[in-house]
Coordinates of C-alpha atoms in Angstrom, one line a residue:
X22 CA 17.9 -50.0 -21.6
X23 CA 18.7 -47.5 -18.8
X24 CA 21.4 -48.4 -16.3
X25 CA 22.1 -46.7 -13.0
X26 CA 25.3 -47.4 -11.1
X27 CA 25.3 -47.2 -7.3
X28 CA 29.0 -47.1 -6.3
X29 CA 30.0 -47.2 -2.7
X30 CA 33.6 -47.0 -1.7
X31 CA 34.3 -47.7 2.0
X32 CA 37.4 -46.7 4.1
X33 CA 39.4 -49.8 3.0
X34 CA 38.5 -49.4 -0.6
X35 CA 36.1 -52.2 -0.7
X36 CA 33.0 -51.7 -2.8
X37 CA 30.0 -53.0 -4.5
X38 CA 27.9 -52.1 -7.5
X39 CA 24.2 -52.6 -8.2
X40 CA 23.0 -52.1 -11.7
X41 CA 19.3 -52.4 -12.5
X42 CA 17.0 -51.8 -15.4
X43 CA 13.7 -50.1 -15.0
X44 CA 10.7 -49.7 -17.3
X45 CA 10.6 -46.4 -19.0
X46 CA 7.7 -44.3 -20.3
X47 CA 7.4 -43.0 -23.8
X48 CA 9.9 -40.2 -24.4
X49 CA 7.1 -37.7 -24.9
X50 CA 4.9 -38.9 -22.1
X51 CA 4.5 -35.5 -20.6
X52 CA 2.7 -34.4 -23.8
X53 CA 0.4 -37.5 -23.9
X54 CA -3.1 -37.7 -22.6
X55 CA -4.5 -39.6 -19.6
X56 CA -7.8 -40.3 -21.3
X57 CA -6.7 -41.4 -24.7
X58 CA -3.1 -42.6 -24.1
X59 CA -3.4 -44.1 -20.6
X60 CA -0.4 -42.0 -19.6
X61 CA -0.7 -39.2 -17.0
X62 CA 0.6 -36.4 -19.3
X63 CA -1.0 -33.0 -19.9
X64 CA -2.7 -33.9 -23.2
X65 CA -0.7 -31.6 -25.4
X66 CA -1.0 -33.6 -28.6
X67 CA -4.7 -34.2 -28.2
X68 CA -5.2 -30.5 -27.6
X69 CA -3.6 -29.4 -30.8
X70 CA -5.3 -32.1 -32.8
X71 CA -8.8 -31.6 -31.5
X72 CA -9.1 -28.2 -30.0
X73 CA -6.6 -25.8 -31.4
X74 CA -6.2 -27.0 -35.0
X75 CA -6.7 -24.1 -37.4
X76 CA -7.0 -21.5 -34.6
X77 CA -4.9 -18.3 -34.5
X78 CA -2.6 -17.3 -31.7
X79 CA -0.2 -14.5 -30.8
X80 CA 3.5 -15.1 -30.1
X81 CA 4.2 -15.2 -26.4
X82 CA 7.6 -14.6 -24.7
X83 CA 8.5 -17.0 -21.9
X84 CA 11.4 -16.0 -19.8
X85 CA 13.5 -18.9 -18.5
X86 CA 15.3 -17.7 -15.3
X87 CA 17.9 -20.4 -15.0
X88 CA 21.5 -21.5 -15.6
X89 CA 21.5 -20.4 -19.2
X90 CA 20.1 -21.7 -22.5
X91 CA 22.0 -23.1 -25.5
X92 CA 20.4 -20.8 -28.0
X93 CA 22.1 -22.5 -30.9
X94 CA 20.5 -25.9 -30.1
X95 CA 18.9 -27.4 -33.2
X96 CA 15.5 -27.6 -31.6
X97 CA 15.6 -24.2 -29.9
X98 CA 17.4 -21.7 -32.2
X99 CA 14.2 -20.9 -34.1
X100 CA 12.2 -20.3 -31.0
X101 CA 14.7 -18.0 -29.1
X102 CA 13.6 -14.5 -28.4
X103 CA 15.5 -11.9 -30.5
X104 CA 15.6 -8.3 -29.3
X105 CA 14.7 -6.5 -32.5
X106 CA 15.7 -3.2 -31.0
X107 CA 19.3 -4.3 -30.5
X108 CA 22.1 -4.6 -33.1
X109 CA 24.1 -7.7 -32.3
X110 CA 27.8 -7.3 -31.4
X111 CA 28.2 -3.5 -31.8
X112 CA 28.9 -2.9 -28.1
X113 CA 26.1 -0.3 -27.9
X114 CA 22.9 -0.3 -25.9
X115 CA 20.8 0.4 -29.0
X116 CA 17.4 0.1 -27.3
X117 CA 18.6 2.0 -24.2
X118 CA 17.3 -0.5 -21.7
X119 CA 20.5 -0.6 -19.8
X120 CA 21.9 -3.8 -21.2
X121 CA 24.4 -3.9 -24.1
X122 CA 23.8 -6.4 -26.9
X123 CA 21.1 -8.3 -25.1
X124 CA 20.0 -10.2 -28.2
X125 CA 18.5 -13.3 -26.5
X126 CA 18.3 -12.1 -22.9
X127 CA 20.8 -11.2 -20.1
X128 CA 23.2 -12.8 -17.8
X129 CA 23.3 -11.5 -14.2
X130 CA 26.1 -13.9 -13.3
X131 CA 29.0 -12.4 -15.3
X132 CA 30.9 -9.3 -16.0
X133 CA 31.5 -6.9 -18.9
X134 CA 34.7 -8.8 -19.8
X135 CA 32.8 -11.9 -20.5
X136 CA 33.8 -13.8 -17.4
X137 CA 31.0 -15.9 -15.7
X138 CA 30.2 -17.4 -12.4
X139 CA 29.8 -21.2 -12.5
X140 CA 30.0 -22.5 -9.0
X141 CA 28.6 -20.7 -6.0
X142 CA 27.9 -21.2 -2.3
X143 CA 24.6 -22.1 -0.7
X144 CA 22.6 -19.4 1.0
X145 CA 23.2 -21.0 4.4
X146 CA 26.9 -20.8 3.9
X147 CA 26.7 -17.1 3.0
X148 CA 24.6 -16.4 6.1
X149 CA 27.0 -18.4 8.3
X150 CA 30.0 -16.4 6.9
X151 CA 28.2 -13.1 7.6
X152 CA 27.2 -14.0 11.1
X153 CA 30.5 -15.6 11.9
X154 CA 32.3 -12.3 11.3
X155 CA 29.9 -10.7 13.8
X156 CA 29.6 -13.3 16.5
X157 CA 32.6 -15.7 16.5
X158 CA 34.2 -15.6 20.0
X159 CA 31.5 -13.5 21.6
X160 CA 29.9 -14.5 24.8
X161 CA 26.1 -14.9 24.6
X162 CA 25.7 -13.1 28.0
X163 CA 27.1 -9.9 26.4
X164 CA 24.4 -9.8 23.7
X165 CA 21.2 -7.9 23.5
X166 CA 17.9 -9.9 23.1
X167 CA 17.7 -9.2 19.4
X168 CA 21.4 -10.2 19.0
X169 CA 20.8 -13.4 20.9
X170 CA 18.1 -14.4 18.3
X171 CA 20.6 -13.7 15.6
X172 CA 23.3 -15.6 17.5
X173 CA 21.0 -18.6 17.6
X174 CA 20.7 -18.5 13.8
X175 CA 24.5 -18.3 13.6
X176 CA 24.8 -21.4 15.7
X177 CA 22.2 -23.2 13.5
X178 CA 24.0 -22.2 10.3
X179 CA 27.4 -23.1 11.7
X180 CA 26.2 -26.6 12.6
X181 CA 24.8 -27.2 9.1
X182 CA 27.9 -26.0 7.3
X183 CA 30.4 -27.8 9.5
X184 CA 28.4 -31.1 9.5
X185 CA 28.1 -30.9 5.7
X186 CA 31.8 -30.3 5.3
X187 CA 32.7 -33.1 7.7
X188 CA 30.5 -35.5 5.7
X189 CA 31.9 -34.4 2.4
X190 CA 35.6 -34.5 3.1
X191 CA 36.1 -38.3 3.3
X192 CA 33.7 -38.9 0.4
X193 CA 35.4 -36.4 -1.8
X194 CA 38.8 -38.0 -1.0
X195 CA 37.4 -41.5 -1.8
X196 CA 35.7 -40.5 -5.0
X197 CA 38.7 -38.5 -6.1
X198 CA 40.8 -41.6 -5.8
X199 CA 38.2 -43.8 -7.5
X200 CA 37.9 -41.3 -10.4
X201 CA 41.6 -41.2 -10.8
X202 CA 41.7 -45.0 -10.9
X203 CA 39.0 -45.1 -13.6
X204 CA 41.0 -42.5 -15.7
X205 CA 44.2 -44.5 -15.1
X206 CA 42.5 -47.7 -16.5
X207 CA 41.3 -45.7 -19.5
X208 CA 44.8 -44.5 -20.1
X209 CA 46.3 -47.9 -19.8
X210 CA 43.9 -49.4 -22.3
X211 CA 44.5 -46.5 -24.6
X212 CA 41.5 -46.5 -26.9
X213 CA 38.1 -44.9 -27.1
X214 CA 35.9 -48.0 -26.9
X215 CA 36.9 -50.0 -23.8
X216 CA 35.5 -53.6 -23.6
X217 CA 35.0 -56.0 -20.7
X218 CA 38.0 -58.0 -22.0
X219 CA 40.2 -54.8 -21.8
X220 CA 39.2 -54.3 -18.2
X221 CA 39.9 -57.9 -17.3
X222 CA 43.4 -57.6 -18.8
X223 CA 44.1 -54.5 -16.6
X224 CA 42.7 -56.5 -13.6
X225 CA 45.1 -59.3 -14.3
X226 CA 48.1 -57.0 -14.5
X227 CA 47.4 -54.6 -11.6
X228 CA 49.0 -54.8 -8.2
X229 CA 47.4 -51.7 -6.9
X230 CA 44.7 -52.4 -4.3
X231 CA 42.4 -49.6 -5.2
X232 CA 42.7 -50.2 -8.9
X233 CA 41.9 -53.9 -8.3
X234 CA 38.8 -53.0 -6.4
X235 CA 37.7 -50.6 -9.2
X236 CA 38.3 -53.1 -11.9
X237 CA 36.1 -55.6 -9.9
X238 CA 33.3 -53.0 -10.0
X239 CA 33.8 -52.4 -13.6
X240 CA 33.8 -56.1 -14.5
X241 CA 30.5 -56.7 -12.6
X242 CA 28.8 -53.6 -14.0
X243 CA 29.9 -54.2 -17.6
X244 CA 29.0 -57.9 -17.3
X245 CA 25.4 -56.6 -16.5
X246 CA 25.3 -54.5 -19.7
X247 CA 26.7 -51.1 -18.7
X248 CA 29.5 -49.6 -20.8
X249 CA 32.8 -48.3 -19.5
X250 CA 31.7 -44.8 -20.4
X251 CA 28.4 -45.3 -18.5
X252 CA 30.4 -46.1 -15.4
X253 CA 32.9 -43.4 -15.8
X254 CA 30.1 -40.8 -16.2
X255 CA 28.5 -42.1 -12.9
X256 CA 31.8 -41.9 -11.0
X257 CA 32.5 -38.4 -12.3
X258 CA 29.0 -37.4 -11.3
X259 CA 29.8 -38.5 -7.7
X260 CA 33.2 -36.9 -7.8
X261 CA 31.7 -33.6 -9.1
X262 CA 29.0 -33.7 -6.4
X263 CA 31.3 -33.9 -3.5
X264 CA 33.7 -31.5 -5.1
X265 CA 30.9 -29.0 -5.2
X266 CA 29.8 -29.7 -1.6
X267 CA 33.3 -29.3 -0.1
X268 CA 35.0 -26.7 -2.3
X269 CA 32.1 -24.4 -3.2
X270 CA 28.6 -25.0 -1.8
X271 CA 29.6 -25.3 1.9
X272 CA 32.9 -23.4 1.7
X273 CA 32.6 -20.1 3.5
X274 CA 35.9 -18.9 2.1
X275 CA 34.8 -19.2 -1.5
X276 CA 33.5 -15.9 -3.1
X277 CA 32.1 -16.1 -6.6
X278 CA 30.8 -12.5 -6.5
X279 CA 34.2 -11.0 -7.1
X280 CA 33.8 -12.2 -10.7
X281 CA 30.6 -10.2 -11.2
X282 CA 32.1 -7.0 -9.7
X283 CA 28.8 -5.4 -8.7
X284 CA 28.1 -3.7 -5.4
X285 CA 26.5 -6.7 -4.0
X286 CA 25.2 -4.9 -0.9
X287 CA 23.1 -2.6 -3.1
X288 CA 20.0 -4.7 -3.9
X289 CA 18.6 -1.8 -6.0
X290 CA 21.5 -2.0 -8.4
X291 CA 20.1 -3.1 -11.8
X292 CA 22.7 -2.8 -14.5
X293 CA 25.5 -5.4 -14.3
X294 CA 26.4 -8.7 -15.9
X295 CA 26.8 -9.5 -19.6
X296 CA 25.0 -10.9 -22.6
X297 CA 26.3 -14.5 -22.4
X298 CA 22.9 -16.2 -21.9
X299 CA 24.4 -19.6 -22.3
X300 CA 27.0 -19.5 -19.6
X301 CA 29.5 -22.2 -18.6
X302 CA 26.9 -24.9 -17.9
X303 CA 23.5 -24.5 -19.6
X304 CA 22.2 -28.1 -19.2
X305 CA 19.4 -27.2 -16.7
X306 CA 18.2 -24.1 -18.5
X307 CA 18.4 -25.8 -21.9
X308 CA 16.4 -28.8 -20.6
X309 CA 13.8 -26.4 -19.2
X310 CA 13.5 -24.4 -22.4
X311 CA 13.0 -27.5 -24.5
X312 CA 10.1 -28.7 -22.3
X313 CA 8.4 -25.3 -22.8
X314 CA 9.1 -24.6 -26.5
X315 CA 11.2 -27.1 -28.4
X316 CA 10.2 -26.6 -32.1
X317 CA 7.0 -28.6 -32.6
X318 CA 6.8 -28.6 -36.4
X319 CA 10.2 -29.9 -37.4
X320 CA 11.2 -33.6 -37.7
X321 CA 14.0 -33.6 -35.1
X322 CA 14.3 -33.9 -31.4
X323 CA 11.3 -33.4 -29.2
X324 CA 8.1 -31.3 -29.1
X325 CA 7.7 -28.7 -26.5
X326 CA 4.3 -27.9 -24.9
X327 CA 3.8 -24.5 -26.5
X328 CA 3.8 -23.9 -30.3
X329 CA 3.9 -20.1 -30.6
X330 CA 6.5 -18.8 -28.0
X331 CA 9.9 -17.3 -27.9
X332 CA 12.3 -18.2 -25.2
X333 CA 14.1 -15.4 -23.4
X334 CA 17.1 -16.7 -21.4
X335 CA 17.9 -14.8 -18.2
X336 CA 20.9 -16.4 -16.5
X337 CA 20.2 -16.2 -12.8
X338 CA 21.1 -19.6 -11.3
X339 CA 24.7 -20.8 -10.7
X340 CA 25.8 -24.2 -9.6
X341 CA 24.8 -23.4 -6.1
X342 CA 22.0 -21.2 -4.6
X343 CA 20.7 -18.2 -6.6
X344 CA 21.0 -14.8 -5.0
X345 CA 18.0 -12.7 -4.2
X346 CA 19.4 -9.6 -6.0
X347 CA 19.8 -11.5 -9.2
X348 CA 16.4 -13.1 -9.0
X349 CA 14.8 -9.7 -8.5
X350 CA 16.7 -8.2 -11.4
X351 CA 15.9 -11.1 -13.7
X352 CA 12.2 -10.6 -13.1
X353 CA 12.5 -6.9 -13.8
X354 CA 14.4 -7.6 -17.0
X355 CA 11.9 -10.2 -18.2
X356 CA 8.9 -8.0 -17.5
X357 CA 10.4 -4.9 -19.1
X358 CA 11.3 -6.8 -22.2
X359 CA 8.0 -8.4 -22.9
X360 CA 7.7 -11.7 -21.1
X361 CA 4.1 -12.9 -20.5
X362 CA 5.2 -16.0 -18.5
X363 CA 8.3 -16.4 -16.3
X364 CA 9.6 -19.9 -15.4
X365 CA 11.6 -20.2 -12.2
X366 CA 13.0 -23.7 -11.6
X367 CA 15.0 -23.0 -8.6
X368 CA 14.7 -22.5 -4.8
X369 CA 16.6 -22.4 -1.5
X370 CA 16.0 -22.6 2.2
X371 CA 16.6 -18.9 3.2
X372 CA 16.0 -15.5 1.6
X373 CA 17.9 -12.7 3.3
X374 CA 16.7 -10.1 0.8
X375 CA 13.1 -11.4 0.3
X376 CA 11.7 -7.9 0.2
X377 CA 13.8 -7.2 -2.9
X378 CA 12.3 -10.3 -4.6
X379 CA 8.8 -9.4 -3.4
X380 CA 9.2 -5.9 -5.0
X381 CA 10.0 -7.5 -8.3
X382 CA 7.1 -10.0 -8.0
X383 CA 4.8 -7.1 -7.3
X384 CA 6.2 -5.4 -10.5
X385 CA 5.3 -8.5 -12.4
X386 CA 1.9 -8.6 -10.8
X387 CA 1.3 -5.0 -11.8
X388 CA 2.3 -5.8 -15.4
X389 CA 0.1 -9.0 -15.5
X390 CA 3.0 -11.4 -15.9
X391 CA 2.5 -15.0 -14.7
X392 CA 5.3 -16.5 -12.5
X393 CA 5.6 -20.3 -12.5
X394 CA 7.8 -21.8 -9.7
X395 CA 9.1 -25.2 -8.9
X396 CA 8.2 -26.5 -5.4
X397 CA 11.5 -28.2 -4.8
X398 CA 12.9 -31.7 -4.6
X399 CA 13.4 -32.4 -0.9
X400 CA 10.4 -34.6 -0.4
X401 CA 9.2 -32.3 2.3
X402 CA 6.2 -30.2 3.2
X403 CA 6.8 -26.6 2.2
X404 CA 6.1 -23.7 4.5
X405 CA 6.9 -20.0 4.5
X406 CA 10.2 -20.5 6.3
X407 CA 11.8 -23.5 4.6
X408 CA 11.5 -22.8 0.9
X409 CA 12.1 -19.6 -1.1
X410 CA 11.1 -17.8 -3.1
X411 CA 7.3 -18.1 -2.5
X412 CA 4.2 -16.1 -3.1
X413 CA 3.6 -14.6 0.3
X414 CA 4.8 -11.0 0.6
X415 CA 6.7 -9.8 3.6
X416 CA 4.7 -6.6 3.3
X417 CA 1.3 -6.2 1.5
X418 CA 1.4 -5.2 -2.1
X419 CA 0.1 -1.9 -3.5
X420 CA -3.2 -3.6 -4.1
X421 CA -3.4 -4.7 -0.5
X422 CA -2.7 -8.3 -1.3
X423 CA -0.7 -10.6 1.1
X424 CA -0.1 -13.1 -1.7
X425 CA 1.0 -12.8 -5.4
X426 CA -2.1 -13.7 -7.4
X427 CA 0.2 -14.1 -10.5
X428 CA 2.2 -17.0 -8.9
X429 CA 1.7 -20.7 -9.4
X430 CA 3.7 -23.3 -7.4
X431 CA 4.3 -26.7 -9.0
X432 CA 5.0 -30.1 -7.6
X433 CA 6.1 -33.2 -9.7
X434 CA 4.2 -36.3 -10.7
X435 CA 5.5 -39.7 -11.7
X436 CA 4.7 -41.3 -15.0
X437 CA 3.6 -44.6 -13.4
X438 CA 0.5 -42.9 -11.9
X439 CA -1.7 -44.7 -9.3
X440 CA -0.3 -44.8 -5.8
X441 CA 3.0 -43.5 -7.1
X442 CA 1.4 -40.4 -8.8
X443 CA 3.5 -38.0 -6.7
X444 CA 7.2 -38.1 -7.4
X445 CA 9.0 -39.4 -4.3
X446 CA 11.3 -36.4 -4.3
X447 CA 8.7 -33.7 -4.8
X448 CA 7.9 -31.1 -2.1
X449 CA 4.2 -30.6 -1.3
X450 CA 1.7 -28.7 0.7
X451 CA -2.1 -28.6 0.7
X452 CA -1.9 -24.8 1.1
X453 CA 1.3 -23.7 -0.6
X454 CA 1.7 -26.0 -3.6
X455 CA -0.9 -25.2 -6.2
X456 CA -0.7 -28.1 -8.7
X457 CA 1.4 -31.1 -9.8
X458 CA 2.7 -31.8 -13.3
X459 CA 5.0 -34.4 -15.0
X460 CA 8.4 -34.3 -13.5
X461 CA 10.1 -37.7 -13.8
X462 CA 11.9 -39.2 -16.8
X463 CA 11.4 -36.0 -18.8
X464 CA 13.2 -36.2 -22.1
X465 CA 14.2 -32.8 -23.4
X466 CA 17.0 -30.7 -25.0
X467 CA 20.5 -30.6 -23.7
X468 CA 23.5 -28.5 -24.8
X469 CA 25.2 -29.3 -28.1
X470 CA 22.0 -30.3 -29.8
X471 CA 21.7 -33.3 -27.6
X472 CA 18.7 -34.7 -25.7
X473 CA 18.6 -36.2 -22.2
X474 CA 16.3 -37.4 -19.4
X475 CA 16.0 -35.4 -16.2
X476 CA 13.8 -35.5 -13.1
X477 CA 12.6 -32.8 -10.8
X478 CA 10.0 -30.2 -10.0
X479 CA 12.4 -28.2 -12.2
X480 CA 10.8 -30.1 -15.1
X481 CA 7.2 -30.0 -13.8
X482 CA 7.4 -26.2 -13.6
X483 CA 8.2 -25.7 -17.3
X484 CA 5.5 -28.2 -18.3
X485 CA 3.1 -25.9 -16.5
X486 CA 4.7 -22.8 -17.9
X487 CA 4.2 -24.3 -21.4
X488 CA 0.5 -24.8 -20.6
X489 CA 0.2 -21.3 -19.4
X490 CA 2.0 -20.0 -22.5
X491 CA -0.5 -21.9 -24.7
X492 CA -3.4 -20.2 -22.9
X493 CA -1.9 -16.8 -23.1
X494 CA -1.1 -17.3 -26.8
X495 CA -4.5 -18.5 -27.9
X496 CA -6.6 -16.5 -25.3
X497 CA -4.6 -13.3 -25.0
X498 CA -7.4 -11.5 -23.1
X499 CA -7.0 -13.7 -20.1
X500 CA -5.1 -12.2 -17.1
X501 CA -2.3 -13.9 -15.3
X502 CA -4.7 -14.7 -12.4
X503 CA -7.3 -16.1 -14.8
X504 CA -4.7 -18.3 -16.4
X505 CA -3.6 -19.6 -13.0
X506 CA -7.2 -20.2 -11.9
X507 CA -8.0 -22.1 -15.1
X508 CA -4.9 -24.3 -14.8
X509 CA -5.9 -25.1 -11.2
X510 CA -9.6 -25.7 -12.0
X511 CA -8.9 -28.0 -14.9
X512 CA -6.6 -30.5 -13.4
X513 CA -7.0 -34.2 -13.8
X514 CA -8.2 -35.3 -10.4
X515 CA -6.2 -37.9 -8.5
X516 CA -8.9 -39.7 -6.6
X517 CA -7.0 -42.6 -5.0
X518 CA -4.6 -42.2 -2.2
X519 CA -0.9 -41.8 -3.1
X520 CA 2.4 -42.2 -1.3
X521 CA 3.3 -38.9 0.4
X522 CA 6.7 -37.9 -0.9
X523 CA 9.5 -38.8 1.6
X524 CA 7.4 -41.4 3.3
X525 CA 5.5 -44.7 2.9
X526 CA 2.2 -43.2 4.1
X527 CA -0.7 -43.2 1.7
X528 CA -2.6 -39.9 1.8
X529 CA -5.3 -38.2 -0.3
X530 CA -3.8 -36.0 -3.1
X531 CA -5.6 -33.1 -1.5
X532 CA -2.9 -33.2 1.2
X533 CA -0.2 -32.5 -1.3
X534 CA -1.6 -29.6 -3.3
X535 CA -4.4 -27.0 -3.4
X536 CA -5.7 -28.4 -6.6
X537 CA -5.8 -32.2 -6.0
X538 CA -4.7 -33.3 -9.4
X539 CA -2.4 -33.0 -12.4
X540 CA -2.1 -30.2 -14.9
X541 CA -4.3 -30.9 -18.0
X542 CA -3.9 -28.7 -21.1
X543 CA -6.9 -30.2 -22.9
X544 CA -9.3 -29.3 -20.1
X545 CA -7.6 -26.0 -19.5
X546 CA -8.1 -25.0 -23.2
X547 CA -11.8 -26.1 -22.9
X548 CA -12.3 -23.9 -19.8
X549 CA -10.3 -21.0 -21.3
X550 CA -12.7 -21.0 -24.3
X551 CA -15.6 -20.5 -21.9
X552 CA -13.9 -17.7 -19.9
X553 CA -14.3 -14.0 -20.6
X554 CA -10.9 -12.3 -20.5
X555 CA -10.2 -9.3 -18.2
X556 CA -6.7 -8.3 -19.4
X557 CA -5.9 -4.6 -19.9
X558 CA -2.1 -4.5 -20.1
X559 CA 0.4 -4.8 -23.0
X560 CA 3.4 -7.0 -22.0
X561 CA 6.7 -5.2 -22.0
X562 CA 5.2 -1.7 -22.6
X563 CA 7.3 0.8 -20.7
X564 CA 8.1 4.4 -20.4
X565 CA 11.6 4.5 -21.9
X566 CA 12.5 7.5 -19.8
X567 CA 11.7 5.7 -16.6
X568 CA 14.0 2.7 -17.3
X569 CA 11.1 0.3 -17.2
X570 CA 9.7 1.4 -13.8
X571 CA 6.2 2.0 -15.1
X572 CA 3.9 0.0 -17.4
X573 CA 1.6 1.6 -19.9
X574 CA -2.1 0.6 -20.0
X575 CA -3.6 -0.1 -23.4
X576 CA -7.3 -0.1 -24.3

């Protein structure tokens, strides 16, 4: 039974709790088949049983650009990429790729002393801080026309940051007090397993108004089946959220970059960071990695989508917005070290150094590496100005392309299907989002050899990356563009109208994505088997003297 606590503390410490149970899908629903299991998964198990059994494949490296991966997880440790040209722990860059002891990948959010960035600001906060230093106190009439446009952006960013801080301040204060009350109750009871009877005793003895209100909430929630630890975790989640909003994400005075110690203004700087690919909070990246590649042939945990891959962890995303410089460098690193598929489950609303990211995307395109990107969780329609990164180049590529042909954008589907096929939180666009894939109640790996559910296009993207990895492993002559085209052409069509995310309007699925359907591995493998491959590049081949700037063509 799954419980979700909705805790609301008003100004006078009154509150209420609503606990409800909901039906749940099978834990492995994203791997099940719409035709044979009546669940809108991608058909992984059916594919291995009926189409790929006994077939040979080549090992594929999938780079996970994320918060970090727990490479010691019981279901991941055997599928982690190992840099065979590096000697672990000797403090020497044995393979001379510019990164010392990069055994499982690299961390662009740390320094050589082993310190790591955890929290970071949002991009809007960074832009506000930069423009505030330039325009605060200036008269608009004294500005040039180009400066007036920039000043208008300053005013826009200022409004966002100040309103967010104004909203977060009282909520952070409230939830701080509530969290303290919960911890105080725990201390008073003085044991690990706290019962409803224990809470009632605290209620009877307390004279504190806030603690009395909190015990009322606990009694009601625990009476409905929740445990004390369930509720404590929910309260801590709310506390952590507003702590992040106020003290980090929208705090223009917070500067995480001092930890890294790079020359942040130099977007061409490549060699900084450390080899701690797990980082301080690897939940997100570990969950993503498990969806793609959790060991399929053991008897523990879960089964990832792909059966012959190695996960390369490239730590790029803090608890806040990723930075363009780090994203670009993470792509370069992944390409140069052999990745055939790169998963990017992150995004933000502005990209001040988009050209640096574009340059790295073009590098991946030149080297035939597929980029899979999550569309975002705002329940909005994506365009080229409200969601980054995306596949449109600021300047045309060296091939004269305006768009990255090696890029696939992924929205999230719901396990219930039908009118609710599109997840209510998923971003969408009939022109910019390519496909949808399972993204709700996805059960996958979590740090410490644990397993948890998570929702998001962040989960739909690695499902799709896993499908792409299967195609690249079993059909290695397919180019990145061919793999993308096959995935889009082989979707399970959603023919009925669905609720448009963020609204109650029923629309054709064609209004939400270019390919009006859900990713289907079974159909994709069938189509791949009928497609003549055009691939001419060896992943990760590079001229050692050029520090990975050129790829080498192979026959």
